[in-house]
Amino acid sequence: MFGLFGKKETPSPEERLADLQRKGDWAGLAKAYYELGVGAMDKGDLNRAQLWLHRADTIYSADDDVYDKVGEKLTDDCSDRIGILEEKEELLYNAVPAQIEEKADGLEDPQVRVWGLLSAARLVKLGERLAKLPGCEVLGQLAWAVDMMFKSFQTPPAQEEYQRLMDVCNALYELNGKAAYYTGEVEVPGGAPLQLFDLNGMMGTEQELNGYIDGHLRLIAALSQGAEELPIAESGAVGCALLPDYYVRTGSAKPEEAPRFKAELDRIWSDYDFVRSGLTWEAVGERLSKYKELDIFG
């Protein structure tokens, strides 16, 4: 009699994650991601370990209450594991940024800045779709931000423009930690939905954009003050449109061979050749205009 209804089935990892997301149980979600990361790491699946452990770290790092609930034992072990993964030079998440940084070292400051801006422009269309998610409206302002920064390479911006760009910069930083960041998604033609959390890969797309814009604001301020030393351009934003988490999460055996990933990587190296070929603002403007119309997940 007691076996009439059979055993209750154990929910799949996907079902468990979806249930925690629906409940808004961020501490539980962080623990679940951590467990998935540990399991992947123990199996030698380092890309998935990177994906899940970084998601856990992002969640508990964004909220002190969540951090306290998951406990230091988990957070310490998660951090240690992430540290180990950061030493794996062959790992996709490390290899591509290292290649970009190496190439950027041979460029002049304006070339590095333009290289990053070109990548940011390729997020405009995707940003417009993601901006429809609650609390993500800032992603719909990327077109304006790209145009403003491009223009300000040539002409000092008005104070109102500078302040608006600062507001965009701050809003991008604050995007991480919102409920939509953990739960929102948009459809991808011919593929699995893109989760907003897929922006979390590498150093975080929205954080790299924040860093790029912050660096640009500091450049404008330094130029306006006649500073002798200008802030050094950083290359982190160059890879901001790669979104490796999407390909790892959706099961690509070799994410670097996924067609969309390869296409974006090809654009990055093409842009590298472009910025080395002798920049003109007219040519940069034309390239930016083309990229702003490109939906990398369309």
Tab-separated table of C-alpha atoms in Angstrom:
chain	number	residue	atom	x	y	z
A	1	MET	CA	0.000	0.000	0.000
A	2	PHE	CA	2.764	2.398	0.895
A	3	GLY	CA	4.344	1.924	-2.523
A	4	LEU	CA	1.220	2.605	-4.555
A	5	PHE	CA	2.276	6.035	-5.631
A	6	GLY	CA	5.945	5.228	-6.169
A	7	LYS	CA	8.922	7.271	-5.106
A	8	LYS	CA	8.952	10.997	-5.518
A	9	GLU	CA	11.267	11.864	-8.387
A	10	THR	CA	14.328	13.933	-7.603
A	11	PRO	CA	14.122	17.227	-9.504
A	12	SER	CA	16.723	17.815	-12.196
A	13	PRO	CA	19.323	20.554	-11.624
A	14	GLU	CA	17.442	22.754	-14.094
A	15	GLU	CA	14.152	22.240	-12.252
A	16	ARG	CA	15.797	22.940	-8.917
A	17	LEU	CA	17.353	26.162	-10.198
A	18	ALA	CA	14.055	27.289	-11.727
A	19	ASP	CA	12.233	26.622	-8.448
A	20	LEU	CA	14.750	28.652	-6.436
A	21	GLN	CA	14.536	31.484	-8.957
A	22	ARG	CA	10.737	31.541	-8.742
A	23	LYS	CA	10.923	31.692	-4.955
A	24	GLY	CA	13.584	34.408	-4.991
A	25	ASP	CA	15.694	32.211	-2.705
A	26	TRP	CA	19.038	33.745	-3.600
A	27	ALA	CA	20.975	31.997	-0.849
A	28	GLY	CA	19.551	28.667	-1.992
A	29	LEU	CA	20.364	29.558	-5.593
A	30	ALA	CA	23.952	30.424	-4.688
A	31	LYS	CA	24.317	27.091	-2.880
A	32	ALA	CA	22.857	25.218	-5.846
A	33	TYR	CA	25.248	26.895	-8.278
A	34	TYR	CA	28.144	26.178	-5.926
A	35	GLU	CA	27.213	22.495	-5.768
A	36	LEU	CA	26.995	22.318	-9.560
A	37	GLY	CA	30.394	24.001	-9.794
A	38	VAL	CA	32.000	21.596	-7.340
A	39	GLY	CA	30.530	18.645	-9.212
A	40	ALA	CA	31.786	19.943	-12.554
A	41	MET	CA	35.238	20.659	-11.153
A	42	ASP	CA	35.501	17.197	-9.633
A	43	LYS	CA	34.671	15.741	-13.060
A	44	GLY	CA	37.303	17.884	-14.762
A	45	ASP	CA	34.721	19.982	-16.627
A	46	LEU	CA	36.483	23.248	-15.890
A	47	ASN	CA	34.424	25.492	-18.160
A	48	ARG	CA	31.232	24.483	-16.367
A	49	ALA	CA	32.973	24.766	-13.017
A	50	GLN	CA	33.896	28.325	-13.943
A	51	LEU	CA	30.333	29.065	-15.023
A	52	TRP	CA	28.594	27.786	-11.888
A	53	LEU	CA	31.129	28.860	-9.266
A	54	HIS	CA	31.220	32.398	-10.616
A	55	ARG	CA	27.432	32.543	-10.538
A	56	ALA	CA	27.473	31.500	-6.893
A	57	ASP	CA	30.153	34.101	-6.147
A	58	THR	CA	28.212	36.833	-7.952
A	59	ILE	CA	25.049	36.170	-5.958
A	60	TYR	CA	26.505	36.054	-2.469
A	61	SER	CA	28.939	38.900	-3.155
A	62	ALA	CA	26.076	41.221	-4.110
A	63	ASP	CA	24.159	40.919	-0.830
A	64	ASP	CA	25.522	40.781	2.719
A	65	ASP	CA	22.455	38.893	3.965
A	66	VAL	CA	22.885	36.220	1.302
A	67	TYR	CA	26.589	36.043	2.113
A	68	ASP	CA	25.796	35.389	5.768
A	69	LYS	CA	23.186	32.756	4.921
A	70	VAL	CA	25.463	30.665	2.714
A	71	GLY	CA	28.246	30.798	5.301
A	72	GLU	CA	31.987	31.363	5.184
A	73	LYS	CA	32.800	27.697	4.660
A	74	LEU	CA	31.061	27.774	1.288
A	75	THR	CA	32.294	31.221	0.254
A	76	ASP	CA	35.887	30.439	1.214
A	77	ASP	CA	35.886	27.164	-0.700
A	78	CYS	CA	34.198	28.786	-3.683
A	79	SER	CA	36.822	31.541	-3.745
A	80	ASP	CA	39.630	28.997	-3.451
A	81	ARG	CA	38.237	27.008	-6.364
A	82	ILE	CA	37.853	30.132	-8.494
A	83	GLY	CA	41.460	30.987	-7.679
A	84	ILE	CA	42.559	27.564	-8.917
A	85	LEU	CA	40.587	28.017	-12.130
A	86	GLU	CA	42.165	31.420	-12.717
A	87	GLU	CA	45.548	29.684	-12.910
A	88	LYS	CA	44.417	27.412	-15.751
A	89	GLU	CA	45.859	29.258	-18.734
A	90	GLU	CA	44.255	26.890	-21.226
A	91	LEU	CA	40.755	27.563	-19.914
A	92	LEU	CA	38.593	29.449	-22.416
A	93	TYR	CA	37.707	32.078	-19.822
A	94	ASN	CA	41.404	32.838	-19.306
A	95	ALA	CA	42.936	32.198	-22.718
A	96	VAL	CA	40.943	34.731	-24.746
A	97	PRO	CA	41.367	37.682	-22.329
A	98	ALA	CA	45.083	36.877	-22.156
A	99	GLN	CA	45.345	36.992	-25.947
A	100	ILE	CA	43.482	40.298	-26.053
A	101	GLU	CA	45.663	41.795	-23.339
A	102	GLU	CA	48.832	40.665	-25.097
A	103	LYS	CA	47.774	42.306	-28.352
A	104	ALA	CA	46.607	45.450	-26.542
A	105	ASP	CA	50.067	45.859	-25.024
A	106	GLY	CA	51.373	46.671	-28.496
A	107	LEU	CA	48.774	49.357	-29.207
A	108	GLU	CA	48.647	53.054	-28.462
A	109	ASP	CA	46.104	54.282	-25.918
A	110	PRO	CA	43.584	55.630	-28.487
A	111	GLN	CA	43.729	52.342	-30.389
A	112	VAL	CA	42.873	50.337	-27.268
A	113	ARG	CA	39.970	52.654	-26.474
A	114	VAL	CA	38.540	52.409	-29.985
A	115	TRP	CA	38.984	48.623	-29.943
A	116	GLY	CA	36.866	48.408	-26.797
A	117	LEU	CA	34.245	50.829	-28.115
A	118	LEU	CA	33.770	48.729	-31.242
A	119	SER	CA	32.972	45.693	-29.094
A	120	ALA	CA	30.552	47.702	-26.961
A	121	ALA	CA	28.716	48.797	-30.112
A	122	ARG	CA	27.940	45.167	-30.914
A	123	LEU	CA	25.900	44.930	-27.712
A	124	VAL	CA	23.498	47.713	-28.690
A	125	LYS	CA	20.818	45.549	-30.336
A	126	LEU	CA	21.022	42.834	-27.698
A	127	GLY	CA	20.923	45.528	-25.029
A	128	GLU	CA	17.692	46.908	-26.479
A	129	ARG	CA	16.052	43.507	-26.044
A	130	LEU	CA	17.443	42.931	-22.557
A	131	ALA	CA	16.349	46.442	-21.537
A	132	LYS	CA	12.741	45.239	-21.595
A	133	LEU	CA	13.438	43.117	-18.510
A	134	PRO	CA	12.480	44.761	-15.179
A	135	GLY	CA	15.214	47.027	-13.841
A	136	CYS	CA	17.415	46.602	-16.910
A	137	GLU	CA	16.465	49.780	-18.753
A	138	VAL	CA	20.064	51.015	-18.734
A	139	LEU	CA	20.952	48.412	-21.363
A	140	GLY	CA	18.728	50.301	-23.768
A	141	GLN	CA	21.013	53.336	-23.493
A	142	LEU	CA	24.080	51.680	-24.978
A	143	ALA	CA	23.533	53.225	-28.412
A	144	TRP	CA	23.520	56.710	-26.914
A	145	ALA	CA	26.542	55.920	-24.733
A	146	VAL	CA	28.564	54.583	-27.672
A	147	ASP	CA	27.708	57.642	-29.778
A	148	MET	CA	28.515	60.037	-26.955
A	149	MET	CA	31.900	58.453	-26.233
A	150	PHE	CA	32.802	58.363	-29.914
A	151	LYS	CA	31.911	62.028	-30.299
A	152	SER	CA	33.816	62.987	-27.160
A	153	PHE	CA	37.023	61.534	-28.590
A	154	GLN	CA	36.892	64.537	-30.908
A	155	THR	CA	34.928	67.218	-29.030
A	156	PRO	CA	34.557	67.797	-25.268
A	157	PRO	CA	31.029	66.852	-24.142
A	158	ALA	CA	28.566	69.174	-22.465
A	159	GLN	CA	28.199	68.837	-18.703
A	160	GLU	CA	24.739	67.326	-19.151
A	161	GLU	CA	26.150	64.632	-21.437
A	162	TYR	CA	28.962	63.901	-19.018
A	163	GLN	CA	26.489	63.511	-16.149
A	164	ARG	CA	24.201	61.270	-18.187
A	165	LEU	CA	27.126	59.033	-19.102
A	166	MET	CA	28.056	58.844	-15.431
A	167	ASP	CA	24.478	57.801	-14.634
A	168	VAL	CA	24.695	55.042	-17.254
A	169	CYS	CA	28.014	53.938	-15.787
A	170	ASN	CA	26.565	53.699	-12.277
A	171	ALA	CA	23.413	51.918	-13.442
A	172	LEU	CA	25.482	49.268	-15.214
A	173	TYR	CA	27.405	48.608	-12.019
A	174	GLU	CA	24.169	48.265	-10.053
A	175	LEU	CA	22.623	45.853	-12.564
A	176	ASN	CA	24.500	42.995	-10.979
A	177	GLY	CA	22.486	41.887	-7.947
A	178	LYS	CA	19.006	42.698	-9.237
A	179	ALA	CA	16.446	39.892	-9.379
A	180	ALA	CA	16.222	40.155	-13.166
A	181	TYR	CA	19.961	39.520	-13.410
A	182	TYR	CA	19.397	36.063	-11.934
A	183	THR	CA	16.102	35.238	-13.644
A	184	GLY	CA	15.592	37.264	-16.836
A	185	GLU	CA	15.988	35.842	-20.319
A	186	VAL	CA	15.260	36.628	-23.960
A	187	GLU	CA	14.606	34.341	-26.899
A	188	VAL	CA	17.385	33.405	-29.324
A	189	PRO	CA	16.356	32.338	-32.849
A	190	GLY	CA	17.317	28.720	-33.401
A	191	GLY	CA	18.784	28.286	-29.935
A	192	ALA	CA	18.178	28.195	-26.211
A	193	PRO	CA	17.088	31.460	-24.549
A	194	LEU	CA	19.836	33.841	-23.497
A	195	GLN	CA	19.784	34.404	-19.753
A	196	LEU	CA	20.725	37.819	-18.450
A	197	PHE	CA	23.005	35.924	-16.071
A	198	ASP	CA	24.967	34.802	-19.144
A	199	LEU	CA	26.503	38.280	-19.076
A	200	ASN	CA	28.356	37.148	-15.960
A	201	GLY	CA	31.110	35.291	-17.843
A	202	MET	CA	34.738	36.352	-17.737
A	203	MET	CA	34.655	39.546	-15.658
A	204	GLY	CA	30.989	40.297	-16.354
A	205	THR	CA	29.839	42.120	-19.476
A	206	GLU	CA	28.045	44.877	-17.587
A	207	GLN	CA	31.037	45.294	-15.269
A	208	GLU	CA	33.443	45.555	-18.196
A	209	LEU	CA	31.177	48.165	-19.776
A	210	ASN	CA	31.073	49.984	-16.454
A	211	GLY	CA	34.867	49.910	-16.293
A	212	TYR	CA	35.225	51.122	-19.862
A	213	ILE	CA	32.817	54.021	-19.360
A	214	ASP	CA	34.418	54.920	-16.037
A	215	GLY	CA	37.796	55.036	-17.756
A	216	HIS	CA	36.365	57.247	-20.473
A	217	LEU	CA	34.872	59.626	-17.915
A	218	ARG	CA	38.236	59.856	-16.175
A	219	LEU	CA	39.898	60.553	-19.522
A	220	ILE	CA	37.461	63.398	-20.251
A	221	ALA	CA	38.019	64.854	-16.778
A	222	ALA	CA	41.797	64.644	-17.116
A	223	LEU	CA	41.771	66.316	-20.535
A	224	SER	CA	39.479	69.086	-19.325
A	225	GLN	CA	41.857	69.784	-16.438
A	226	GLY	CA	44.946	69.760	-18.640
A	227	ALA	CA	46.467	66.857	-16.721
A	228	GLU	CA	49.953	65.826	-17.796
A	229	GLU	CA	49.288	62.139	-17.138
A	230	LEU	CA	46.182	60.581	-18.632
A	231	PRO	CA	44.498	57.407	-17.326
A	232	ILE	CA	45.738	54.273	-19.040
A	233	ALA	CA	43.296	52.526	-21.362
A	234	GLU	CA	42.325	48.990	-20.360
A	235	SER	CA	41.396	46.210	-22.756
A	236	GLY	CA	38.771	44.368	-20.690
A	237	ALA	CA	35.819	45.625	-22.721
A	238	VAL	CA	37.200	44.173	-25.952
A	239	GLY	CA	35.783	40.751	-25.073
A	240	CYS	CA	32.525	42.037	-23.592
A	241	ALA	CA	30.320	40.644	-26.387
A	242	LEU	CA	31.704	37.084	-26.327
A	243	LEU	CA	29.314	35.876	-23.583
A	244	PRO	CA	30.978	32.463	-23.090
A	245	ASP	CA	28.558	31.532	-20.295
A	246	TYR	CA	25.768	31.117	-22.842
A	247	TYR	CA	27.660	28.502	-24.827
A	248	VAL	CA	28.956	26.646	-21.782
A	249	ARG	CA	25.535	26.621	-20.116
A	250	THR	CA	23.689	25.426	-23.212
A	251	GLY	CA	25.944	22.416	-23.625
A	252	SER	CA	28.529	23.242	-26.272
A	253	ALA	CA	31.238	20.578	-25.959
A	254	LYS	CA	33.734	23.127	-27.262
A	255	PRO	CA	32.272	26.604	-26.684
A	256	GLU	CA	35.057	28.197	-28.699
A	257	GLU	CA	33.740	26.355	-31.764
A	258	ALA	CA	30.134	27.561	-31.419
A	259	PRO	CA	29.298	29.572	-34.587
A	260	ARG	CA	28.192	32.741	-32.776
A	261	PHE	CA	31.229	32.660	-30.485
A	262	LYS	CA	33.601	32.135	-33.406
A	263	ALA	CA	31.940	34.961	-35.332
A	264	GLU	CA	32.408	37.374	-32.432
A	265	LEU	CA	36.006	36.307	-31.931
A	266	ASP	CA	36.644	36.862	-35.644
A	267	ARG	CA	35.202	40.369	-35.316
A	268	ILE	CA	37.504	41.074	-32.369
A	269	TRP	CA	40.609	40.120	-34.348
A	270	SER	CA	39.323	41.984	-37.408
A	271	ASP	CA	38.893	45.077	-35.237
A	272	TYR	CA	42.431	44.608	-33.951
A	273	ASP	CA	43.737	44.757	-37.515
A	274	PHE	CA	41.478	47.734	-38.163
A	275	VAL	CA	42.743	49.843	-35.255
A	276	ARG	CA	46.337	49.101	-36.264
A	277	SER	CA	45.801	50.128	-39.878
A	278	GLY	CA	45.786	53.876	-39.333
A	279	LEU	CA	42.655	55.201	-37.675
A	280	THR	CA	40.449	57.907	-39.101
A	281	TRP	CA	37.368	59.073	-37.225
A	282	GLU	CA	35.296	58.692	-40.364
A	283	ALA	CA	36.235	55.013	-40.701
A	284	VAL	CA	35.631	54.395	-36.992
A	285	GLY	CA	32.219	56.041	-37.222
A	286	GLU	CA	31.229	53.872	-40.175
A	287	ARG	CA	32.301	50.705	-38.370
A	288	LEU	CA	30.435	51.707	-35.221
A	289	SER	CA	27.272	52.404	-37.208
A	290	LYS	CA	27.430	48.956	-38.781
A	291	TYR	CA	27.989	47.227	-35.451
A	292	LYS	CA	25.133	49.059	-33.735
A	293	GLU	CA	22.742	47.440	-36.221
A	294	LEU	CA	24.142	43.948	-35.637
A	295	ASP	CA	22.199	41.628	-33.341
A	296	ILE	CA	24.817	39.115	-32.224
A	297	PHE	CA	22.054	36.815	-30.961
A	298	GLY	CA	19.574	37.546	-33.732
